[in-house]
PDB file of C-alpha atoms in Angstrom:
ATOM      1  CA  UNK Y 752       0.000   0.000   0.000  1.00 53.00           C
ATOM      2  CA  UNK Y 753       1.288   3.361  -0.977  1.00 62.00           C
ATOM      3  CA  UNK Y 754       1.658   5.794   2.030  1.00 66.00           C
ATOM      4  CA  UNK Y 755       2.641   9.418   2.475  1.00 68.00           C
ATOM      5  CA  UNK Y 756       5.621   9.751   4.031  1.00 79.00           C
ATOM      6  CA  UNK Y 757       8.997  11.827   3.206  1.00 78.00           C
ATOM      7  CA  UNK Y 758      11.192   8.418   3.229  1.00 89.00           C
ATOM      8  CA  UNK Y 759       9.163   7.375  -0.144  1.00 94.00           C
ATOM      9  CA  UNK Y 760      11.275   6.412  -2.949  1.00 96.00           C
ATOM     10  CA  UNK Y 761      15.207   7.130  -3.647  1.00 98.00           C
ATOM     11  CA  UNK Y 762      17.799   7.313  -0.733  1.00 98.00           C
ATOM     12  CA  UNK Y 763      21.464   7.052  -1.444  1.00 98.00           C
ATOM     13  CA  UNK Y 764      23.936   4.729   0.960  1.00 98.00           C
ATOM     14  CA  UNK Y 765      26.213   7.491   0.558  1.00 98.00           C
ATOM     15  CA  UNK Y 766      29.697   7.245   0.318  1.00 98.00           C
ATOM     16  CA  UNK Y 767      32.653   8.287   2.770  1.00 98.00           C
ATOM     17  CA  UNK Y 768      34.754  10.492   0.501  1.00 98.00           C
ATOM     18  CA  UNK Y 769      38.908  10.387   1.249  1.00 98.00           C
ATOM     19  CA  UNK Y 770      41.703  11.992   0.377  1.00 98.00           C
ATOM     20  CA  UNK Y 771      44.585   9.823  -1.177  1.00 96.00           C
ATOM     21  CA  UNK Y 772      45.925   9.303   2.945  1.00 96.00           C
ATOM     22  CA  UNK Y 773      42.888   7.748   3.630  1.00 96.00           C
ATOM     23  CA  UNK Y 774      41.325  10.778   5.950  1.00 97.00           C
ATOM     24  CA  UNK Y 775      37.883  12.010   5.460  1.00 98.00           C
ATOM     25  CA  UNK Y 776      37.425  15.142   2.713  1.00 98.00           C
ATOM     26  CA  UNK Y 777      35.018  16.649   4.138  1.00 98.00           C
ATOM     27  CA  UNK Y 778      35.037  19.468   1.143  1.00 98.00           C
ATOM     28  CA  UNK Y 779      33.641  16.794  -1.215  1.00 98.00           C
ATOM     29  CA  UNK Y 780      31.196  15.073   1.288  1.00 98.00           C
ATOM     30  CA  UNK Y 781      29.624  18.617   1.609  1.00 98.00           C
ATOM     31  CA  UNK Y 782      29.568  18.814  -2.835  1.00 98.00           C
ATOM     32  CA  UNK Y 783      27.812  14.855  -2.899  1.00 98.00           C
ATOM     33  CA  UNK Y 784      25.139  16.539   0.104  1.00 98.00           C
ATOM     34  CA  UNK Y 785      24.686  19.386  -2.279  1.00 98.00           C
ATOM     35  CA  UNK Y 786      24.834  16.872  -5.900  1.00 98.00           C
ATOM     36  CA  UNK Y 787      22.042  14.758  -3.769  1.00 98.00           C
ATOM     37  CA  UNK Y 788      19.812  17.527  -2.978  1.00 98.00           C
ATOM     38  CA  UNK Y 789      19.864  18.912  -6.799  1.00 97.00           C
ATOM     39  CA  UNK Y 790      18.916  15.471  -8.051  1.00 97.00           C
ATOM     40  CA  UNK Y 791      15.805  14.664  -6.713  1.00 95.00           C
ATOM     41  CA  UNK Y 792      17.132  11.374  -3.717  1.00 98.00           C
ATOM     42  CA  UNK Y 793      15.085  11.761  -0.883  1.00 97.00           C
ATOM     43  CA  UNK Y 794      17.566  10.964   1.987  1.00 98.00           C
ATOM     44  CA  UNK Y 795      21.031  10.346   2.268  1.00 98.00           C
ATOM     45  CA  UNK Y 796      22.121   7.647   4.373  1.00 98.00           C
ATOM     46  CA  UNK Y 797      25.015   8.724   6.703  1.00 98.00           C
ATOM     47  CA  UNK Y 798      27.636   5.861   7.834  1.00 98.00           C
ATOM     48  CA  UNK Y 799      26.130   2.811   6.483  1.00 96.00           C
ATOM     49  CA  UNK Y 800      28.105  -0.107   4.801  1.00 95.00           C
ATOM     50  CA  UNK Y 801      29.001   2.222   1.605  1.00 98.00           C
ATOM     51  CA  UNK Y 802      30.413   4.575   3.898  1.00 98.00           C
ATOM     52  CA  UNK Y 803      33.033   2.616   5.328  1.00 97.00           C
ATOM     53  CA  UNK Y 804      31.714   2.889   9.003  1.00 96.00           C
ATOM     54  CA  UNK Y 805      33.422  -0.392   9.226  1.00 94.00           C
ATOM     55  CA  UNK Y 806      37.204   1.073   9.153  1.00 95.00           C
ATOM     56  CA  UNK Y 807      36.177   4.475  10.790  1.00 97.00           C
ATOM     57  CA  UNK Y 808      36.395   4.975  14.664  1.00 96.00           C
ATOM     58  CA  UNK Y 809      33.925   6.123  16.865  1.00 96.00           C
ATOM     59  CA  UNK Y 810      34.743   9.567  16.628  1.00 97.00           C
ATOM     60  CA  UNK Y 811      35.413   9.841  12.993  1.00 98.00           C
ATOM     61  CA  UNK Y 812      32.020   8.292  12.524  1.00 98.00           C
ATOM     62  CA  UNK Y 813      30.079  10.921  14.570  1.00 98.00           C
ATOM     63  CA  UNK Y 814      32.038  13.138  12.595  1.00 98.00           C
ATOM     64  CA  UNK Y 815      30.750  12.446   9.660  1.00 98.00           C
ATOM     65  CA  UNK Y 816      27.301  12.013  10.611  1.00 98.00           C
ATOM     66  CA  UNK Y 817      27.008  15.364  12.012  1.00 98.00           C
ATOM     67  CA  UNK Y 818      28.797  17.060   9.038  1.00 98.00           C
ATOM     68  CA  UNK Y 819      26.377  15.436   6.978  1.00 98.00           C
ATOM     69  CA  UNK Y 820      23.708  16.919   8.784  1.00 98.00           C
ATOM     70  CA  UNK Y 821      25.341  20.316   8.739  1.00 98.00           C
ATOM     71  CA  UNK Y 822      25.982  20.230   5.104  1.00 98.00           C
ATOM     72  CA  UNK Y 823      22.579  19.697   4.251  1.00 98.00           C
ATOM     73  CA  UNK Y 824      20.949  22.065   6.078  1.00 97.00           C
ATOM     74  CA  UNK Y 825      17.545  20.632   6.841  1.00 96.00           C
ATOM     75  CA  UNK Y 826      17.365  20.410   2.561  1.00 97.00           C
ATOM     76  CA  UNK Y 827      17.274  16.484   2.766  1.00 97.00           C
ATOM     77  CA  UNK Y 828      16.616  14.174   5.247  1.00 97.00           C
ATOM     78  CA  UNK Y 829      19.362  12.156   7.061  1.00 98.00           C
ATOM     79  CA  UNK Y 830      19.434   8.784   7.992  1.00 98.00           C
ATOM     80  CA  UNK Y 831      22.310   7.808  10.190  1.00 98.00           C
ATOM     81  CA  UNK Y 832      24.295   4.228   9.821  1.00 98.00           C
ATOM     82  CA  UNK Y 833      24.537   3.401  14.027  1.00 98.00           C
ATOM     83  CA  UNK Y 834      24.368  -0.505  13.644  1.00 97.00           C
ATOM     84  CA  UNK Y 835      27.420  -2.212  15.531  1.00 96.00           C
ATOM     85  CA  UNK Y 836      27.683  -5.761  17.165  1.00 95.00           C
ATOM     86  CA  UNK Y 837      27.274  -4.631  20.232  1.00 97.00           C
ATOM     87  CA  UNK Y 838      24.335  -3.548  21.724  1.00 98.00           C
ATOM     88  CA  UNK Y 839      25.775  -1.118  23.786  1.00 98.00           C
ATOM     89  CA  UNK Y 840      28.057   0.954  21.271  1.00 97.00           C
ATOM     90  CA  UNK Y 841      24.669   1.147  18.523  1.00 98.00           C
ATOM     91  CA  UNK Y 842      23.116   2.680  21.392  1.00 98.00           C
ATOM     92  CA  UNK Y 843      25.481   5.156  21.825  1.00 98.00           C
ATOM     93  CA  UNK Y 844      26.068   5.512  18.328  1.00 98.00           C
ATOM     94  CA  UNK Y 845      22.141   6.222  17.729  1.00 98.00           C
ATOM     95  CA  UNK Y 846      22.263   8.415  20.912  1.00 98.00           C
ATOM     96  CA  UNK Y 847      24.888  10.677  19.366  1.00 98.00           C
ATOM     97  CA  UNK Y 848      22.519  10.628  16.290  1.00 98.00           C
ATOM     98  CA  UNK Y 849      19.839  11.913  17.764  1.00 98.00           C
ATOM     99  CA  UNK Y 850      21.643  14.490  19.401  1.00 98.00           C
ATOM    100  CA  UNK Y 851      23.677  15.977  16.351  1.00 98.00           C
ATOM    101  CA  UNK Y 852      20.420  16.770  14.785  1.00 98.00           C
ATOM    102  CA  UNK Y 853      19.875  13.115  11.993  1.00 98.00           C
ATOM    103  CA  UNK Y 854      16.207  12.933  11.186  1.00 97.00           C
ATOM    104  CA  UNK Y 855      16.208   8.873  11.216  1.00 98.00           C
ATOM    105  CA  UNK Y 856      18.645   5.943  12.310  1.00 98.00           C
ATOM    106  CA  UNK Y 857      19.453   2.937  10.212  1.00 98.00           C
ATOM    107  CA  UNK Y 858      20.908  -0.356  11.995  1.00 98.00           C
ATOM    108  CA  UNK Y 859      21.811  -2.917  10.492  1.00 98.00           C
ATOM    109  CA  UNK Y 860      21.862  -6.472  12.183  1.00 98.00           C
ATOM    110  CA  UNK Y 861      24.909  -7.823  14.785  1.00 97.00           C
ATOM    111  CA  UNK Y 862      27.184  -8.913  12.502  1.00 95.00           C
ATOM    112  CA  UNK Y 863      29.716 -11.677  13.249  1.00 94.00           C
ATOM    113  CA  UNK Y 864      29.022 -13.091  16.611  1.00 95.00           C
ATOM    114  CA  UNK Y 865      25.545 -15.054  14.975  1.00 96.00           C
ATOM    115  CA  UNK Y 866      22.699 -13.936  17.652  1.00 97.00           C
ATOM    116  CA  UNK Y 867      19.901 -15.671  17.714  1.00 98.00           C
ATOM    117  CA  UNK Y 868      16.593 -14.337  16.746  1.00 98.00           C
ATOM    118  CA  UNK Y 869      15.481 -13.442  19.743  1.00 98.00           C
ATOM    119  CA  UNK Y 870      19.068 -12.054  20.393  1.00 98.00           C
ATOM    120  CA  UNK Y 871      17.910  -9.928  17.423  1.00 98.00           C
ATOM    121  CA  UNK Y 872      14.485  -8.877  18.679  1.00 98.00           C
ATOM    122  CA  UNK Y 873      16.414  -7.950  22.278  1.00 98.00           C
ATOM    123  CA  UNK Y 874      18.961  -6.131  20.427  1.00 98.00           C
ATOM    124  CA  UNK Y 875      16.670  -3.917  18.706  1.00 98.00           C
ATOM    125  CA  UNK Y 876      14.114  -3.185  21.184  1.00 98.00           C
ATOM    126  CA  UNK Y 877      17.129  -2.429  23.886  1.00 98.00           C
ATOM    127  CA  UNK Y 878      18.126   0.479  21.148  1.00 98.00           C
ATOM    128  CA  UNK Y 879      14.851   1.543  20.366  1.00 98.00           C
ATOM    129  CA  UNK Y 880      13.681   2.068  24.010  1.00 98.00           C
ATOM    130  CA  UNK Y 881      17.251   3.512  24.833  1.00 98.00           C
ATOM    131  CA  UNK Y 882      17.023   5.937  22.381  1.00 98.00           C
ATOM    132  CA  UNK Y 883      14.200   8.385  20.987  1.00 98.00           C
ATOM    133  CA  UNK Y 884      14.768   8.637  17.125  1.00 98.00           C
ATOM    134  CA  UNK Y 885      13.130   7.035  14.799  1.00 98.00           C
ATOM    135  CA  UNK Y 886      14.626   3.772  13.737  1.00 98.00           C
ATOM    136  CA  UNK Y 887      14.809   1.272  10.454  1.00 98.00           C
ATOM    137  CA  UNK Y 888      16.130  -2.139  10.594  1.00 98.00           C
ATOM    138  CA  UNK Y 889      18.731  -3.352   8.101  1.00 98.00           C
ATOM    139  CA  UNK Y 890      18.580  -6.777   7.064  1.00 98.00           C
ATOM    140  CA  UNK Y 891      21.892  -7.723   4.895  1.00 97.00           C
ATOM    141  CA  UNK Y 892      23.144 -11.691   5.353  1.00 96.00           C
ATOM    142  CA  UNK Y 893      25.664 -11.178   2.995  1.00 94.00           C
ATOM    143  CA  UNK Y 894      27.455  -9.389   5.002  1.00 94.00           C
ATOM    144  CA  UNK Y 895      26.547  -9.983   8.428  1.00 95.00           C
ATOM    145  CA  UNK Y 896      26.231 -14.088   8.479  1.00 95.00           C
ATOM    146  CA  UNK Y 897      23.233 -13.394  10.400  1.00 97.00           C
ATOM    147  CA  UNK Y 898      19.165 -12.942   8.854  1.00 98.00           C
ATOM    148  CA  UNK Y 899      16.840 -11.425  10.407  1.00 98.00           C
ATOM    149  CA  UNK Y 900      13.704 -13.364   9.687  1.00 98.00           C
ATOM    150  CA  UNK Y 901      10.562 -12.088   8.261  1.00 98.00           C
ATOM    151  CA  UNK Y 902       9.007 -13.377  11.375  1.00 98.00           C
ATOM    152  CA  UNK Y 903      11.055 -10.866  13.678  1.00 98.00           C
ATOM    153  CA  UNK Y 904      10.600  -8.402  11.967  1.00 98.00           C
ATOM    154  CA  UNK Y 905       7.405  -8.665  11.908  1.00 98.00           C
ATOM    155  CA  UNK Y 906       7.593  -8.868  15.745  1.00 98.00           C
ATOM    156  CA  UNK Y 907       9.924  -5.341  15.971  1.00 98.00           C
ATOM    157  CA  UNK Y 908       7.248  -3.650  13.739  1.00 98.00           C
ATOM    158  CA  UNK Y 909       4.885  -3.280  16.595  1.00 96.00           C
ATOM    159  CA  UNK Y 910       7.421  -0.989  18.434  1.00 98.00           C
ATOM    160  CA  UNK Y 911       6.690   2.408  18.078  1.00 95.00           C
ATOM    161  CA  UNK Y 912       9.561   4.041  16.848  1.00 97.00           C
ATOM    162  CA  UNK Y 913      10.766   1.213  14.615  1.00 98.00           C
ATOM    163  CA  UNK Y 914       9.552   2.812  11.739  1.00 98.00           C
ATOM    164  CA  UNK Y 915      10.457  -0.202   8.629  1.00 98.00           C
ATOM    165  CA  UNK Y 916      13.066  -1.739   7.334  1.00 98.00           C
ATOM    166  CA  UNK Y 917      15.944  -2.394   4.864  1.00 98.00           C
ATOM    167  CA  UNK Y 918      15.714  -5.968   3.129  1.00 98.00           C
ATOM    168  CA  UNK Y 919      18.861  -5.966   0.947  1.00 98.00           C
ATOM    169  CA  UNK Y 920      18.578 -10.269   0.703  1.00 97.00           C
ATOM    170  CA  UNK Y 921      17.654  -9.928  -2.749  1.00 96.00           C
ATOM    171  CA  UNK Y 922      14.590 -12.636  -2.376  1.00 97.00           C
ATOM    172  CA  UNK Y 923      11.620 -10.869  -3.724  1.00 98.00           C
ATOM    173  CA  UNK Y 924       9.640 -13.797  -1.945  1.00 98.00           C
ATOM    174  CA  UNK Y 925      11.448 -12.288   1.340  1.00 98.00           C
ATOM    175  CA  UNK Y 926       9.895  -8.804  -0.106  1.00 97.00           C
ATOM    176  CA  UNK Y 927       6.357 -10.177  -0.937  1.00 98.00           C
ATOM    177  CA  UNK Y 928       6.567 -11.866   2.936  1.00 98.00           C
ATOM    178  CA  UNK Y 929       7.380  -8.799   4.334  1.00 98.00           C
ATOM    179  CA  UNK Y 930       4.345  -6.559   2.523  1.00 96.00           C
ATOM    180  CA  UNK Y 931       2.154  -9.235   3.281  1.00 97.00           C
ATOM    181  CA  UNK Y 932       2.653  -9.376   6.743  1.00 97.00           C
ATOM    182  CA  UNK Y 933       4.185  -6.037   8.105  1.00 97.00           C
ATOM    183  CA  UNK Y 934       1.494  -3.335   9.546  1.00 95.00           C
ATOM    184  CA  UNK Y 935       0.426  -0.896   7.366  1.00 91.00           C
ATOM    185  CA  UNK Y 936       2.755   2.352   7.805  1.00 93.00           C
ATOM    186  CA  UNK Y 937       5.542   0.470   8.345  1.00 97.00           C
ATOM    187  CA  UNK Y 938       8.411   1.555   5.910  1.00 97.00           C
ATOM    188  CA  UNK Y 939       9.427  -1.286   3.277  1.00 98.00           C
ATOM    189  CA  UNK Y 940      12.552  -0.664   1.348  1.00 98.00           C
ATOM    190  CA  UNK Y 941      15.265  -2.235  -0.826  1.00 98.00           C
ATOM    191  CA  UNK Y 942      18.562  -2.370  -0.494  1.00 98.00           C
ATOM    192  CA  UNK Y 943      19.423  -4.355  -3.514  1.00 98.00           C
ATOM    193  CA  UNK Y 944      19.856  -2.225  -6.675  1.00 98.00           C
ATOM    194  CA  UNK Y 945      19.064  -5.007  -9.225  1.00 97.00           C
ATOM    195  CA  UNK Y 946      15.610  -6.200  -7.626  1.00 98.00           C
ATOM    196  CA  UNK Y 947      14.901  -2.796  -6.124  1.00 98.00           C
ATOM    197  CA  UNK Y 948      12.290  -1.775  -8.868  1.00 98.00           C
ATOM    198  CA  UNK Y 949      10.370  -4.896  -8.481  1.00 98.00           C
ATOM    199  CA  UNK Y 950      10.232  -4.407  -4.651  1.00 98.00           C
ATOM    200  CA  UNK Y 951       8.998  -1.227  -4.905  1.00 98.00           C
ATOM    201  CA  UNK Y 952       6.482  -2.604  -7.961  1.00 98.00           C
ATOM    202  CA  UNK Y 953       5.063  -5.262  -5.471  1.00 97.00           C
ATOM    203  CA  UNK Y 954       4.108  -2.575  -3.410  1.00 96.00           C
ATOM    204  CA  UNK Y 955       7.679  -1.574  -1.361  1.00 97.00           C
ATOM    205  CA  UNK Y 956       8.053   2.249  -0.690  1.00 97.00           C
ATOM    206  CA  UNK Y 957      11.585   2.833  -1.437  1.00 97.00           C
ATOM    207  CA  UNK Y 958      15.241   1.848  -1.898  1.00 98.00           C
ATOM    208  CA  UNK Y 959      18.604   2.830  -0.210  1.00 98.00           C
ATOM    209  CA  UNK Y 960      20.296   2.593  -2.811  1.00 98.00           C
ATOM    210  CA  UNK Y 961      24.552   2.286  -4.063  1.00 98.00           C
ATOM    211  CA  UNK Y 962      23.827   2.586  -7.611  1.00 98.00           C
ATOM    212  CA  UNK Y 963      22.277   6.239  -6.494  1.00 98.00           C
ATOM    213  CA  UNK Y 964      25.071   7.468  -5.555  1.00 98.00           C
ATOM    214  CA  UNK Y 965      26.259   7.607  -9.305  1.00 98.00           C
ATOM    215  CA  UNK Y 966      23.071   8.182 -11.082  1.00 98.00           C
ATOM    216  CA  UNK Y 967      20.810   9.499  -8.673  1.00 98.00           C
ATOM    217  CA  UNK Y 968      18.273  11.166 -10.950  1.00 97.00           C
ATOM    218  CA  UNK Y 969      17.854   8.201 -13.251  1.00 98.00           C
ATOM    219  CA  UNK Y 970      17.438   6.118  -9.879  1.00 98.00           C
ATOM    220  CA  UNK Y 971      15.228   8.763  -8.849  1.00 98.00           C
ATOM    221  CA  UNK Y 972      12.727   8.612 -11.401  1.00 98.00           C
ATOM    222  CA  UNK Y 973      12.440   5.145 -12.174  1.00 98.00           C
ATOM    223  CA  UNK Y 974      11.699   4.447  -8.208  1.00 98.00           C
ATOM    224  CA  UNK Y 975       9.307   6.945  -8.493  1.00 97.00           C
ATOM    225  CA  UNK Y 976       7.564   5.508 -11.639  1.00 97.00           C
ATOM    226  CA  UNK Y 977       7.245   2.472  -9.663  1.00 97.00           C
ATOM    227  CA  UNK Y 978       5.815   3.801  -6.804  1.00 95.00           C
ATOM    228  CA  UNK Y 979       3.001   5.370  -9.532  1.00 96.00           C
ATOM    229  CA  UNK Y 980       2.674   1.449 -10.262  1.00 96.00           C
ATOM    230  CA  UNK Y 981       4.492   2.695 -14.217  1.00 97.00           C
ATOM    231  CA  UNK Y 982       5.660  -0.546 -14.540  1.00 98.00           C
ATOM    232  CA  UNK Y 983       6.514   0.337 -18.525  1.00 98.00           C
ATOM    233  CA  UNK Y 984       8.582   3.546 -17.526  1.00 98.00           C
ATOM    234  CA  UNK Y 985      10.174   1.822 -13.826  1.00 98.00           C
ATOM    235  CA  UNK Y 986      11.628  -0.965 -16.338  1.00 98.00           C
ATOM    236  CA  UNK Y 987      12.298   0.775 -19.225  1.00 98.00           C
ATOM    237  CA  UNK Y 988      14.348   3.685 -17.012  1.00 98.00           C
ATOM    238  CA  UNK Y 989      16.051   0.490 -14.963  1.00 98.00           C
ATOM    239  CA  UNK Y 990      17.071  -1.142 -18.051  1.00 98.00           C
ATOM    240  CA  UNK Y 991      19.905   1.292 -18.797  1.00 98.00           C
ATOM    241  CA  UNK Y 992      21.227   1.144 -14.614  1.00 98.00           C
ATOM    242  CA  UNK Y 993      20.928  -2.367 -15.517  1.00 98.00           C
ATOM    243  CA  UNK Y 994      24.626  -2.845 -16.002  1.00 98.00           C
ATOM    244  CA  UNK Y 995      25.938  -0.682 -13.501  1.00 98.00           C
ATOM    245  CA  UNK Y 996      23.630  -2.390 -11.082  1.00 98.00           C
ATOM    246  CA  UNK Y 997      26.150  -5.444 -11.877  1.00 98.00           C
ATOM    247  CA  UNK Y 998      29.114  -3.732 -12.108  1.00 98.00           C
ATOM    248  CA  UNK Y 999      29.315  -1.577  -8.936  1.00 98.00           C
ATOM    249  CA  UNK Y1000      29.143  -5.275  -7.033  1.00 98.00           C
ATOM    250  CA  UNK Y1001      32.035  -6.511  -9.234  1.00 98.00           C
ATOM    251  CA  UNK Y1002      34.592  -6.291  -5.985  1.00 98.00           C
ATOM    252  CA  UNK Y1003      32.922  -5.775  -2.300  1.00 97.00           C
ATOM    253  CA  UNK Y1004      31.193  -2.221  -2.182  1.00 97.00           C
ATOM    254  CA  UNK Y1005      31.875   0.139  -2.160  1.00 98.00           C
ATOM    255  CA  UNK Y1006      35.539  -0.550  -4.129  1.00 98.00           C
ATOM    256  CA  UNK Y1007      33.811   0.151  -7.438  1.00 98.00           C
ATOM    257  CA  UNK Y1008      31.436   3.114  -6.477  1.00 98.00           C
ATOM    258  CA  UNK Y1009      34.369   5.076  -4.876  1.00 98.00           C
ATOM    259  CA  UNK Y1010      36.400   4.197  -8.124  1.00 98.00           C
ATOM    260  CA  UNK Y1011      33.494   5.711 -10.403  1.00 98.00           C
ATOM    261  CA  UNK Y1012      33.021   8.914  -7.918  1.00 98.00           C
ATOM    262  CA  UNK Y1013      36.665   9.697  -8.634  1.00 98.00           C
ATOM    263  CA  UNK Y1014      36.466   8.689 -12.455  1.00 97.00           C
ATOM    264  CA  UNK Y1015      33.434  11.189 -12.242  1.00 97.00           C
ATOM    265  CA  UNK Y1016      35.462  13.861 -10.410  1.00 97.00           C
ATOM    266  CA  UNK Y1017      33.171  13.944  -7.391  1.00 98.00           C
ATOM    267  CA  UNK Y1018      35.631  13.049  -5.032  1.00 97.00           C
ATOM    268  CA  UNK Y1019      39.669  11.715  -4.644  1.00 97.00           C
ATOM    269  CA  UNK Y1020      40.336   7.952  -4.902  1.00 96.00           C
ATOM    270  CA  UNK Y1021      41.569   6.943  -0.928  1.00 98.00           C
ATOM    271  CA  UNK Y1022      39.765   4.023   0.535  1.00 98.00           C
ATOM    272  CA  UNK Y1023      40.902   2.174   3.510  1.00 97.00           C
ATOM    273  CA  UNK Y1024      42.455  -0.696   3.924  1.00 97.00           C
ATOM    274  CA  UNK Y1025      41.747  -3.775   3.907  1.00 97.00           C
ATOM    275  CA  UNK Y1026      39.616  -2.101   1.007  1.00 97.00           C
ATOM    276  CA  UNK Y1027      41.723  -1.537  -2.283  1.00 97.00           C
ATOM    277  CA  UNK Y1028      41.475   0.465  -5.120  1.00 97.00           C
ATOM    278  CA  UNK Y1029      39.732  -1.409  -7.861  1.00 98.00           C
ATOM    279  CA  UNK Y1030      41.244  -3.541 -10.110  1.00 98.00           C
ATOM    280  CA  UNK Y1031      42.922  -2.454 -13.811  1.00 97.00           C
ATOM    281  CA  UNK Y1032      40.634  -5.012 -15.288  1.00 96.00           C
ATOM    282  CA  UNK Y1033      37.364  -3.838 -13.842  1.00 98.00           C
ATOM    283  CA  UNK Y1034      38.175  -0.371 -14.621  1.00 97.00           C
ATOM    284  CA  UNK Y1035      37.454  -0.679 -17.800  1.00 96.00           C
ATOM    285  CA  UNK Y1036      34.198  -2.559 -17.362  1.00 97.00           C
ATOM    286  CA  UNK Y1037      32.758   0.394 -15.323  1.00 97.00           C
ATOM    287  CA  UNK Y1038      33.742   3.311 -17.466  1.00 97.00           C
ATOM    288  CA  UNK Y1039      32.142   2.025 -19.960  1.00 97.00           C
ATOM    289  CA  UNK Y1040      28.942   1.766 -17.902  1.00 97.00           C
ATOM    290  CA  UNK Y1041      29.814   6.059 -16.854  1.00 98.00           C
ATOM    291  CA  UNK Y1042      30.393   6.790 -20.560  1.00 97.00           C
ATOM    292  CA  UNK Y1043      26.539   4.910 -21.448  1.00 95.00           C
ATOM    293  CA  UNK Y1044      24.964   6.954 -18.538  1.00 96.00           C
ATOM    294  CA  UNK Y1045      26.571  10.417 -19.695  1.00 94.00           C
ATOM    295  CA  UNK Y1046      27.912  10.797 -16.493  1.00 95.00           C
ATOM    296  CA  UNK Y1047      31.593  11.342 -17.986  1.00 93.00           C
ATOM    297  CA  UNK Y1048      32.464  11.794 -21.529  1.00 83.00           C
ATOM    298  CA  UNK Y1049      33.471   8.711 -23.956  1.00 67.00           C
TER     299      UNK Y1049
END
């Protein structure tokens, strides 16, 4: 069911930008806050997987978050990354959220140490009482070797301030579970680029999105053809992202995005390690994908 909310449609998973030393640039996070608001993406999300928050400290990643907010000046909303493996640190990580002035929290599931579901449901509703800020869950096995289950989320959805949730498994059959059986209100969105248009088709109100974060108008409009139920114009504008859907996945993200935001001129090329620059041969590959969008020159 569609619903009127301001988290409806495009959000970017917005990158950390770094100088070639690896340190923040915090001139060219403030110009992709300002490229963001100009094209139309309805959030940015602060500190999430794309932006590194593994390999920044706890003070670096405040940092960021409230620059973010500062940058865009009320023009956008902001979501802030404050997931960690412990239950204690994403509460003071969403605490310092809320009080730096982010609109919404994102946290994604304890990763690594394999809680159980009800671990999961504690987890969450320890944060969510701890802390007043609205809050999304963010579901991402890949990563985390840990899934939340529809059925648990199901169970967090009756929490007030656990406003939806960010499925980026991929399974549209995990996406049709969770519209069939969340509340109504409660904020369905995709964090998988490639299926993100059919999640949003099947009645999903959004995606937080990596392939956004190079094309965010062309993301921008065919998320919000789908949420008019265009299913000609949602496909026929995610047919050309097609390929860089693919490509920005081609080493672990955000490698390849970063690499494109430089090639693009948006932003330096530093990553941190154990990250890496990405590879000669994919290079290639993804340039090609910039030169078809028109978002560098052949």
């Amino acid at each position: 069911m569609r619903i009127n909310h301001p988290l409806v449609g495009s959000m970017v998973a917005l990158i950390t930008p770094m100088l070639e030393d690896g340190s923040v640039d915090f001139n060219a996070l403030k110009t992709l806050v300002d490229f963001h608001v100009d094209s139309g993406t309805k959030a940015i999300v602060s500190m999430g997987t794309t932006g590194e928050s593994a390999t920044l400290n706890h003070d670096e990643h405040v940092e960021v978050m409230q620059k973010t907010v500062e940058f865009a000046q009320g023009r956008i909303a902001i979501i802030a990354g404050t997931g960690a493996n412990s239950t204690t640190e994403a509460i003071e990580l969403t605490q310092a959220a809320k009080d730096i002035g982010a609109d919404f929290c994102l946290l994604v599931t304890p990763y690594y140490n394999k809680p159980t579901q009800e671990g999961l449901y504690q987890h969450y509703k320890a944060i969510a009482e701890a802390v007043d800020i609205d809050q999304i869950l963010y579901n991402v096995p890949g990563r985390t070797a840990v899934d939340l289950s529809v059925d648990t989320a199901v169970r967090l959805s009756t929490i007030d301030n656990i406003i939806g949730i960010k499925d980026a498994t991929g399974d549209l059959k995990v996406a049709q579970a969770l519209i069939s059986q969340c509340p109504e209100g409660f904020l369905l969105y995709s964090g998988d680029d490639a299926t993100a248009v059919e999640f949003i088709l099947m009645g999903g109100h959004g995606g937080i999105s990596v392939s956004a974060n190079v094309a965010p108008k062309q993301v921008s409009d065919a998320y919000n053809a789908a949420m008019n139920n265009d299913r000609n114009l949602a496909e026929s504008i995610n047919e050309k992202l097609s390929d860089l859907h693919q490509h920005l996945f081609v080493e672990s993200n955000p490698i390849p995005v970063k690499w494109a935001l430089h090639k693009m001129g948006k932003c330096e090329s530093g990553i941190r390690l154990p990250l890496t620059k990405l590879s000669q041969q994919f290079q290639i590959i993804l340039q090609q994908d910039l030169s078809s969008l028109g978002v560098i020159s052949k």
